Amino acid sequence: MKVRIKPELSLLKEWKNVVREVIRIVKTLYPSSEVYLAGGAAEGRLTVLSDIDVLVVFDELPSDRADVLAKLWEVLEARIPIYYPIQIHVLGRSELSRIKGKKVRLT
């Protein structure tokens, strides 16, 4: 069976819907966390080579970031193609200020 993959630009046109889905899942699994958009999407400068950077921020850094990401992707995989150009970063509040560039709080 041949699988068709949408070109990157087509995928990026759907980024707002994808981010809404990520927010919904993050808030379901981690209601006290905050979600931010960073990078090119936050700055309004997406290109065909861009990815979407989503920051999941906790007051206290979780002891295992990998566990948080694994739980998120376990749910997201059924809703977002594995090849979608998105990166999810798990941060503690104290790390947020170290992220360069514009950050837009979404929740």
mmCIF file of C-alpha atoms in Angstrom:
data_model
loop_
_atom_site.group_PDB
_atom_site.id
_atom_site.type_symbol
_atom_site.label_atom_id
_atom_site.label_comp_id
_atom_site.label_asym_id
_atom_site.label_seq_id
_atom_site.Cartn_x
_atom_site.Cartn_y
_atom_site.Cartn_z
ATOM 1 C CA MET A 1 0.000 0.000 0.000
ATOM 2 C CA LYS A 2 1.408 3.355 -1.013
ATOM 3 C CA VAL A 3 1.085 6.088 1.607
ATOM 4 C CA ARG A 4 0.729 9.652 0.389
ATOM 5 C CA ILE A 5 2.348 12.313 2.494
ATOM 6 C CA LYS A 6 1.146 15.875 2.156
ATOM 7 C CA PRO A 7 3.812 18.388 1.171
ATOM 8 C CA GLU A 8 5.171 20.426 4.078
ATOM 9 C CA LEU A 9 3.453 23.649 3.005
ATOM 10 C CA SER A 10 0.041 21.954 2.925
ATOM 11 C CA LEU A 11 0.641 20.604 6.410
ATOM 12 C CA LEU A 12 1.666 23.980 7.766
ATOM 13 C CA LYS A 13 -1.547 25.565 6.495
ATOM 14 C CA GLU A 14 -3.345 23.459 9.114
ATOM 15 C CA TRP A 15 -1.085 24.487 11.990
ATOM 16 C CA LYS A 16 -3.727 26.365 13.977
ATOM 17 C CA ASN A 17 -6.025 23.321 14.032
ATOM 18 C CA VAL A 18 -3.136 21.081 15.053
ATOM 19 C CA VAL A 19 -2.150 23.433 17.871
ATOM 20 C CA ARG A 20 -5.763 23.546 19.109
ATOM 21 C CA GLU A 21 -5.723 19.749 19.306
ATOM 22 C CA VAL A 22 -2.406 19.778 21.169
ATOM 23 C CA ILE A 23 -3.805 22.315 23.643
ATOM 24 C CA ARG A 24 -6.912 20.211 24.217
ATOM 25 C CA ILE A 25 -4.846 17.108 24.958
ATOM 26 C CA VAL A 26 -2.293 18.919 27.128
ATOM 27 C CA LYS A 27 -5.030 20.516 29.244
ATOM 28 C CA THR A 28 -6.813 17.171 29.577
ATOM 29 C CA LEU A 29 -3.688 15.380 30.786
ATOM 30 C CA TYR A 30 -2.051 18.291 32.645
ATOM 31 C CA PRO A 31 -4.738 20.837 33.577
ATOM 32 C CA SER A 32 -2.418 23.055 35.625
ATOM 33 C CA SER A 33 0.129 23.456 32.816
ATOM 34 C CA GLU A 34 0.306 26.408 30.440
ATOM 35 C CA VAL A 35 0.781 26.155 26.677
ATOM 36 C CA TYR A 36 2.783 28.643 24.620
ATOM 37 C CA LEU A 37 3.581 28.996 20.946
ATOM 38 C CA ALA A 38 7.173 29.935 20.103
ATOM 39 C CA GLY A 39 9.418 30.384 17.105
ATOM 40 C CA GLY A 40 8.290 31.209 13.593
ATOM 41 C CA ALA A 41 4.608 30.515 14.224
ATOM 42 C CA ALA A 42 4.562 32.926 17.170
ATOM 43 C CA GLU A 43 6.427 35.516 15.130
ATOM 44 C CA GLY A 44 4.237 35.103 12.033
ATOM 45 C CA ARG A 45 7.081 33.964 9.810
ATOM 46 C CA LEU A 46 6.413 30.349 8.862
ATOM 47 C CA THR A 47 8.205 28.999 5.816
ATOM 48 C CA VAL A 48 8.158 25.652 4.052
ATOM 49 C CA LEU A 49 11.075 24.606 6.290
ATOM 50 C CA SER A 50 9.380 25.659 9.551
ATOM 51 C CA ASP A 51 8.107 23.519 12.330
ATOM 52 C CA ILE A 52 5.624 24.487 15.009
ATOM 53 C CA ASP A 53 7.151 24.904 18.467
ATOM 54 C CA VAL A 54 4.757 24.296 21.350
ATOM 55 C CA LEU A 55 5.952 24.854 24.904
ATOM 56 C CA VAL A 56 4.227 23.008 27.744
ATOM 57 C CA VAL A 57 5.130 24.858 30.935
ATOM 58 C CA PHE A 58 4.778 23.526 34.475
ATOM 59 C CA ASP A 59 5.208 25.508 37.694
ATOM 60 C CA GLU A 60 7.575 22.780 38.846
ATOM 61 C CA LEU A 61 9.586 20.911 36.241
ATOM 62 C CA PRO A 62 8.338 17.316 36.013
ATOM 63 C CA SER A 63 10.899 14.790 37.226
ATOM 64 C CA ASP A 64 10.771 13.028 33.856
ATOM 65 C CA ARG A 65 10.189 15.176 30.757
ATOM 66 C CA ALA A 66 10.343 12.089 28.579
ATOM 67 C CA ASP A 67 7.408 10.585 30.453
ATOM 68 C CA VAL A 68 5.323 13.734 29.874
ATOM 69 C CA LEU A 69 6.175 13.727 26.167
ATOM 70 C CA ALA A 70 5.456 10.009 25.868
ATOM 71 C CA LYS A 71 2.010 10.455 27.424
ATOM 72 C CA LEU A 72 1.229 13.385 25.136
ATOM 73 C CA TRP A 73 2.364 11.605 21.978
ATOM 74 C CA GLU A 74 0.525 8.440 22.945
ATOM 75 C CA VAL A 75 -2.708 10.414 22.530
ATOM 76 C CA LEU A 76 -1.539 12.758 19.763
ATOM 77 C CA GLU A 77 -0.401 9.980 17.416
ATOM 78 C CA ALA A 78 -4.003 9.030 16.754
ATOM 79 C CA ARG A 79 -4.848 12.616 15.784
ATOM 80 C CA ILE A 80 -1.750 14.155 14.207
ATOM 81 C CA PRO A 81 0.365 12.449 11.534
ATOM 82 C CA ILE A 82 3.707 11.301 12.901
ATOM 83 C CA TYR A 83 5.447 13.292 10.167
ATOM 84 C CA TYR A 84 3.730 16.563 11.067
ATOM 85 C CA PRO A 85 6.356 19.309 11.614
ATOM 86 C CA ILE A 86 5.717 20.014 15.294
ATOM 87 C CA GLN A 87 7.988 20.003 18.314
ATOM 88 C CA ILE A 88 6.663 19.880 21.851
ATOM 89 C CA HIS A 89 8.983 21.142 24.563
ATOM 90 C CA VAL A 90 8.368 20.436 28.255
ATOM 91 C CA LEU A 91 9.666 23.194 30.529
ATOM 92 C CA GLY A 92 9.584 24.379 34.088
ATOM 93 C CA ARG A 93 8.468 27.966 34.666
ATOM 94 C CA SER A 94 12.042 29.046 35.448
ATOM 95 C CA GLU A 95 13.183 27.824 32.009
ATOM 96 C CA LEU A 96 10.594 29.781 30.040
ATOM 97 C CA SER A 97 12.581 33.022 30.177
ATOM 98 C CA ARG A 98 15.549 31.287 28.561
ATOM 99 C CA ILE A 99 13.603 30.590 25.371
ATOM 100 C CA LYS A 100 14.638 33.249 22.874
ATOM 101 C CA GLY A 101 12.222 35.031 20.580
ATOM 102 C CA LYS A 102 8.545 35.700 20.853
ATOM 103 C CA LYS A 103 6.348 33.460 22.978
ATOM 104 C CA VAL A 104 2.555 33.601 22.819
ATOM 105 C CA ARG A 105 0.600 32.185 25.735
ATOM 106 C CA LEU A 106 -2.261 30.052 24.436
ATOM 107 C CA THR A 107 -3.751 28.905 27.776
#
